[in-house]
Amino acid sequence: MTDFKTGSVQANGINFHYLEMGEGPLALCLHGFPDHAYSFRHLLPDLAEAGFRAVAPFMRGYAPTEAPQDGNYRAVMLARDTVALVDALGDGQAYLIGNDWGAGAVIGASVLAPEKVRKLVIIASGRVDEELAMDYWYLRGTWHFYFFQMPFAERAVAHNDYAYVEQWWRDASPEWDIPDYALESIRETFRKPGVVEAALGYYRARFGPAPQDTEALRDEERINAGPVTVPTLALHGTRDRPKRLESFESEHMDAYFTGGLDKVLIPGTGHFMHQERPEEINPRIVEFLTG
């Protein structure tokens, strides 16, 4: 695995650790579940070569990044983390790239602080309207959202040295021949104290009570309503099992991204397309960011 420069920075009250390559305008890459900063091990070198300072933080609660003392993993906090990281790491503006929960974070940041976002790339993300949210096949694909509410979910995920995480990767990207080093690397992250609890905390916050803080509630409503007014590249795989294709193709998504939306469907790829086919995905991202 490539040797990356590592660092840490204080942002939104949390000490974030990150991987870094290159010099130039900040390109901030945020991972999802069940994943970590090394998700972007192929993309960071290509971004650096293209003239960017490419930075991939470990998201809140994913060691070595700290877990929030108040246990708050609501989506609005992920968006605020992103805005704070842009300020702490760069000159107040950045190119944002996110996968899964990371995509949600960069979308939220683009709504809350569009003046800080040069361009936006989202991988394996869509918008869900009320009709799709009630669809049987959509609910079946998002069953883990509900399973993770169960009190025994931590033990199930950790069982047999995190076999759940490996199988989740295989189900999410069924055509990916996952290298052993990638599986061992993600296991190492999840073995660290508190990571499983934090990772499931993202899902539990999804169904938790609304923020009591008026400003946080207002920001959450802004993110839900949109729109995103910055140029956006959305990448989605035809074999992405957790994310229904309908959420990517929906008119609801087209209406949410008003700053220019380039939607690209990649045949045969799954949820982790940037790891599956970096030779195909990375040039698309670099071309969009530099165009």
PDB file of N, CA and C in Angstrom, residues 124-173:
ATOM      1  N   ALA A 124     -21.831   6.775  -5.387  1.00  0.00           N
ATOM      2  CA  ALA A 124     -22.819   5.878  -4.766  1.00  0.00           C
ATOM      3  C   ALA A 124     -23.747   6.638  -3.834  1.00  0.00           C
ATOM      4  N   SER A 125     -24.428   7.617  -4.394  1.00  0.00           N
ATOM      5  CA  SER A 125     -25.364   8.413  -3.604  1.00  0.00           C
ATOM      6  C   SER A 125     -26.533   8.807  -4.487  1.00  0.00           C
ATOM      7  N   GLY A 126     -27.687   9.024  -3.870  1.00  0.00           N
ATOM      8  CA  GLY A 126     -28.872   9.454  -4.604  1.00  0.00           C
ATOM      9  C   GLY A 126     -29.798  10.219  -3.692  1.00  0.00           C
ATOM     10  N   ARG A 127     -30.962  10.531  -4.190  1.00  0.00           N
ATOM     11  CA  ARG A 127     -31.977  11.212  -3.400  1.00  0.00           C
ATOM     12  C   ARG A 127     -33.225  10.338  -3.388  1.00  0.00           C
ATOM     13  N   VAL A 128     -33.815  10.219  -2.218  1.00  0.00           N
ATOM     14  CA  VAL A 128     -34.949   9.315  -2.037  1.00  0.00           C
ATOM     15  C   VAL A 128     -36.191  10.134  -1.716  1.00  0.00           C
ATOM     16  N   ASP A 129     -37.213  10.007  -2.554  1.00  0.00           N
ATOM     17  CA  ASP A 129     -38.479  10.668  -2.244  1.00  0.00           C
ATOM     18  C   ASP A 129     -39.356   9.718  -1.433  1.00  0.00           C
ATOM     19  N   GLU A 130     -40.506  10.195  -1.005  1.00  0.00           N
ATOM     20  CA  GLU A 130     -41.357   9.410  -0.103  1.00  0.00           C
ATOM     21  C   GLU A 130     -41.838   8.125  -0.759  1.00  0.00           C
ATOM     22  N   GLU A 131     -42.143   8.174  -2.047  1.00  0.00           N
ATOM     23  CA  GLU A 131     -42.626   6.977  -2.727  1.00  0.00           C
ATOM     24  C   GLU A 131     -41.559   5.897  -2.778  1.00  0.00           C
ATOM     25  N   LEU A 132     -40.338   6.277  -3.129  1.00  0.00           N
ATOM     26  CA  LEU A 132     -39.257   5.295  -3.180  1.00  0.00           C
ATOM     27  C   LEU A 132     -38.928   4.769  -1.793  1.00  0.00           C
ATOM     28  N   ALA A 133     -39.012   5.607  -0.776  1.00  0.00           N
ATOM     29  CA  ALA A 133     -38.697   5.185   0.589  1.00  0.00           C
ATOM     30  C   ALA A 133     -39.633   4.084   1.079  1.00  0.00           C
ATOM     31  N   MET A 134     -40.820   3.975   0.481  1.00  0.00           N
ATOM     32  CA  MET A 134     -41.790   2.961   0.878  1.00  0.00           C
ATOM     33  C   MET A 134     -41.751   1.728  -0.019  1.00  0.00           C
ATOM     34  N   ASP A 135     -40.888   1.754  -1.027  1.00  0.00           N
ATOM     35  CA  ASP A 135     -40.811   0.655  -1.987  1.00  0.00           C
ATOM     36  C   ASP A 135     -40.186  -0.587  -1.343  1.00  0.00           C
ATOM     37  N   TYR A 136     -40.762  -1.750  -1.615  1.00  0.00           N
ATOM     38  CA  TYR A 136     -40.280  -2.987  -1.014  1.00  0.00           C
ATOM     39  C   TYR A 136     -38.813  -3.233  -1.320  1.00  0.00           C
ATOM     40  N   TRP A 137     -38.421  -3.079  -2.581  1.00  0.00           N
ATOM     41  CA  TRP A 137     -37.047  -3.397  -2.971  1.00  0.00           C
ATOM     42  C   TRP A 137     -36.067  -2.395  -2.393  1.00  0.00           C
ATOM     43  N   TYR A 138     -36.494  -1.145  -2.255  1.00  0.00           N
ATOM     44  CA  TYR A 138     -35.630  -0.161  -1.605  1.00  0.00           C
ATOM     45  C   TYR A 138     -35.434  -0.517  -0.134  1.00  0.00           C
ATOM     46  N   LEU A 139     -36.522  -0.873   0.545  1.00  0.00           N
ATOM     47  CA  LEU A 139     -36.422  -1.253   1.954  1.00  0.00           C
ATOM     48  C   LEU A 139     -35.567  -2.501   2.134  1.00  0.00           C
ATOM     49  N   ARG A 140     -35.698  -3.433   1.211  1.00  0.00           N
ATOM     50  CA  ARG A 140     -34.876  -4.637   1.294  1.00  0.00           C
ATOM     51  C   ARG A 140     -33.392  -4.298   1.143  1.00  0.00           C
ATOM     52  N   GLY A 141     -33.078  -3.357   0.257  1.00  0.00           N
ATOM     53  CA  GLY A 141     -31.690  -2.971   0.045  1.00  0.00           C
ATOM     54  C   GLY A 141     -31.097  -2.184   1.195  1.00  0.00           C
ATOM     55  N   THR A 142     -31.948  -1.580   2.007  1.00  0.00           N
ATOM     56  CA  THR A 142     -31.470  -0.772   3.130  1.00  0.00           C
ATOM     57  C   THR A 142     -31.799  -1.433   4.475  1.00  0.00           C
ATOM     58  N   TRP A 143     -31.909  -2.751   4.458  1.00  0.00           N
ATOM     59  CA  TRP A 143     -32.277  -3.470   5.677  1.00  0.00           C
ATOM     60  C   TRP A 143     -31.309  -3.205   6.824  1.00  0.00           C
ATOM     61  N   HIS A 144     -30.028  -2.939   6.491  1.00  0.00           N
ATOM     62  CA  HIS A 144     -29.018  -2.737   7.540  1.00  0.00           C
ATOM     63  C   HIS A 144     -29.308  -1.485   8.364  1.00  0.00           C
ATOM     64  N   PHE A 145     -29.990  -0.494   7.788  1.00  0.00           N
ATOM     65  CA  PHE A 145     -30.367   0.692   8.557  1.00  0.00           C
ATOM     66  C   PHE A 145     -31.197   0.293   9.779  1.00  0.00           C
ATOM     67  N   TYR A 146     -32.041  -0.701   9.599  1.00  0.00           N
ATOM     68  CA  TYR A 146     -32.947  -1.132  10.667  1.00  0.00           C
ATOM     69  C   TYR A 146     -32.278  -2.156  11.571  1.00  0.00           C
ATOM     70  N   PHE A 147     -31.490  -3.045  10.987  1.00  0.00           N
ATOM     71  CA  PHE A 147     -30.766  -4.026  11.784  1.00  0.00           C
ATOM     72  C   PHE A 147     -29.828  -3.340  12.773  1.00  0.00           C
ATOM     73  N   PHE A 148     -29.189  -2.245  12.362  1.00  0.00           N
ATOM     74  CA  PHE A 148     -28.230  -1.571  13.223  1.00  0.00           C
ATOM     75  C   PHE A 148     -28.882  -0.857  14.398  1.00  0.00           C
ATOM     76  N   GLN A 149     -30.201  -0.802  14.432  1.00  0.00           N
ATOM     77  CA  GLN A 149     -30.886  -0.241  15.604  1.00  0.00           C
ATOM     78  C   GLN A 149     -30.929  -1.247  16.748  1.00  0.00           C
ATOM     79  N   MET A 150     -30.673  -2.521  16.446  1.00  0.00           N
ATOM     80  CA  MET A 150     -30.769  -3.575  17.446  1.00  0.00           C
ATOM     81  C   MET A 150     -29.593  -3.517  18.421  1.00  0.00           C
ATOM     82  N   PRO A 151     -29.852  -3.816  19.708  1.00  0.00           N
ATOM     83  CA  PRO A 151     -28.781  -3.715  20.716  1.00  0.00           C
ATOM     84  C   PRO A 151     -27.665  -4.735  20.534  1.00  0.00           C
ATOM     85  N   PHE A 152     -27.912  -5.824  19.789  1.00  0.00           N
ATOM     86  CA  PHE A 152     -26.871  -6.836  19.597  1.00  0.00           C
ATOM     87  C   PHE A 152     -26.100  -6.633  18.297  1.00  0.00           C
ATOM     88  N   ALA A 153     -26.352  -5.545  17.577  1.00  0.00           N
ATOM     89  CA  ALA A 153     -25.724  -5.343  16.271  1.00  0.00           C
ATOM     90  C   ALA A 153     -24.206  -5.261  16.373  1.00  0.00           C
ATOM     91  N   GLU A 154     -23.682  -4.623  17.433  1.00  0.00           N
ATOM     92  CA  GLU A 154     -22.235  -4.526  17.585  1.00  0.00           C
ATOM     93  C   GLU A 154     -21.591  -5.914  17.637  1.00  0.00           C
ATOM     94  N   ARG A 155     -22.212  -6.815  18.398  1.00  0.00           N
ATOM     95  CA  ARG A 155     -21.637  -8.159  18.523  1.00  0.00           C
ATOM     96  C   ARG A 155     -21.715  -8.903  17.194  1.00  0.00           C
ATOM     97  N   ALA A 156     -22.804  -8.705  16.460  1.00  0.00           N
ATOM     98  CA  ALA A 156     -22.957  -9.379  15.175  1.00  0.00           C
ATOM     99  C   ALA A 156     -21.922  -8.889  14.170  1.00  0.00           C
ATOM    100  N   VAL A 157     -21.670  -7.589  14.137  1.00  0.00           N
ATOM    101  CA  VAL A 157     -20.685  -7.031  13.204  1.00  0.00           C
ATOM    102  C   VAL A 157     -19.274  -7.505  13.561  1.00  0.00           C
ATOM    103  N   ALA A 158     -18.975  -7.590  14.853  1.00  0.00           N
ATOM    104  CA  ALA A 158     -17.634  -7.977  15.301  1.00  0.00           C
ATOM    105  C   ALA A 158     -17.397  -9.477  15.260  1.00  0.00           C
ATOM    106  N   HIS A 159     -18.443 -10.278  15.153  1.00  0.00           N
ATOM    107  CA  HIS A 159     -18.328 -11.740  15.226  1.00  0.00           C
ATOM    108  C   HIS A 159     -17.367 -12.282  14.162  1.00  0.00           C
ATOM    109  N   ASN A 160     -16.578 -13.267  14.578  1.00  0.00           N
ATOM    110  CA  ASN A 160     -15.669 -13.968  13.665  1.00  0.00           C
ATOM    111  C   ASN A 160     -14.735 -12.978  12.960  1.00  0.00           C
ATOM    112  N   ASP A 161     -14.134 -12.107  13.765  1.00  0.00           N
ATOM    113  CA  ASP A 161     -13.169 -11.119  13.274  1.00  0.00           C
ATOM    114  C   ASP A 161     -13.764 -10.276  12.135  1.00  0.00           C
ATOM    115  N   TYR A 162     -14.942  -9.744  12.387  1.00  0.00           N
ATOM    116  CA  TYR A 162     -15.591  -8.792  11.482  1.00  0.00           C
ATOM    117  C   TYR A 162     -15.888  -9.400  10.112  1.00  0.00           C
ATOM    118  N   ALA A 163     -16.332 -10.658  10.145  1.00  0.00           N
ATOM    119  CA  ALA A 163     -16.748 -11.302   8.897  1.00  0.00           C
ATOM    120  C   ALA A 163     -17.911 -10.551   8.254  1.00  0.00           C
ATOM    121  N   TYR A 164     -18.729  -9.898   9.083  1.00  0.00           N
ATOM    122  CA  TYR A 164     -19.852  -9.106   8.555  1.00  0.00           C
ATOM    123  C   TYR A 164     -19.338  -8.015   7.605  1.00  0.00           C
ATOM    124  N   VAL A 165     -18.259  -7.350   7.998  1.00  0.00           N
ATOM    125  CA  VAL A 165     -17.730  -6.252   7.184  1.00  0.00           C
ATOM    126  C   VAL A 165     -17.257  -6.781   5.833  1.00  0.00           C
ATOM    127  N   GLU A 166     -16.532  -7.898   5.851  1.00  0.00           N
ATOM    128  CA  GLU A 166     -16.073  -8.484   4.586  1.00  0.00           C
ATOM    129  C   GLU A 166     -17.257  -8.849   3.693  1.00  0.00           C
ATOM    130  N   GLN A 167     -18.266  -9.487   4.263  1.00  0.00           N
ATOM    131  CA  GLN A 167     -19.405  -9.898   3.449  1.00  0.00           C
ATOM    132  C   GLN A 167     -20.187  -8.697   2.942  1.00  0.00           C
ATOM    133  N   TRP A 168     -20.238  -7.630   3.762  1.00  0.00           N
ATOM    134  CA  TRP A 168     -20.915  -6.406   3.314  1.00  0.00           C
ATOM    135  C   TRP A 168     -20.215  -5.862   2.079  1.00  0.00           C
ATOM    136  N   TRP A 169     -18.884  -5.821   2.092  1.00  0.00           N
ATOM    137  CA  TRP A 169     -18.129  -5.370   0.919  1.00  0.00           C
ATOM    138  C   TRP A 169     -18.442  -6.244  -0.296  1.00  0.00           C
ATOM    139  N   ARG A 170     -18.468  -7.557  -0.084  1.00  0.00           N
ATOM    140  CA  ARG A 170     -18.700  -8.474  -1.211  1.00  0.00           C
ATOM    141  C   ARG A 170     -20.119  -8.312  -1.764  1.00  0.00           C
ATOM    142  N   ASP A 171     -21.092  -8.120  -0.914  1.00  0.00           N
ATOM    143  CA  ASP A 171     -22.461  -7.919  -1.372  1.00  0.00           C
ATOM    144  C   ASP A 171     -22.628  -6.566  -2.071  1.00  0.00           C
ATOM    145  N   ALA A 172     -21.949  -5.540  -1.542  1.00  0.00           N
ATOM    146  CA  ALA A 172     -22.105  -4.185  -2.066  1.00  0.00           C
ATOM    147  C   ALA A 172     -21.451  -4.010  -3.429  1.00  0.00           C
ATOM    148  N   SER A 173     -20.393  -4.762  -3.681  1.00  0.00           N
ATOM    149  CA  SER A 173     -19.675  -4.705  -4.961  1.00  0.00           C
ATOM    150  C   SER A 173     -19.426  -6.137  -5.428  1.00  0.00           C
TER     151      SER A 173
END
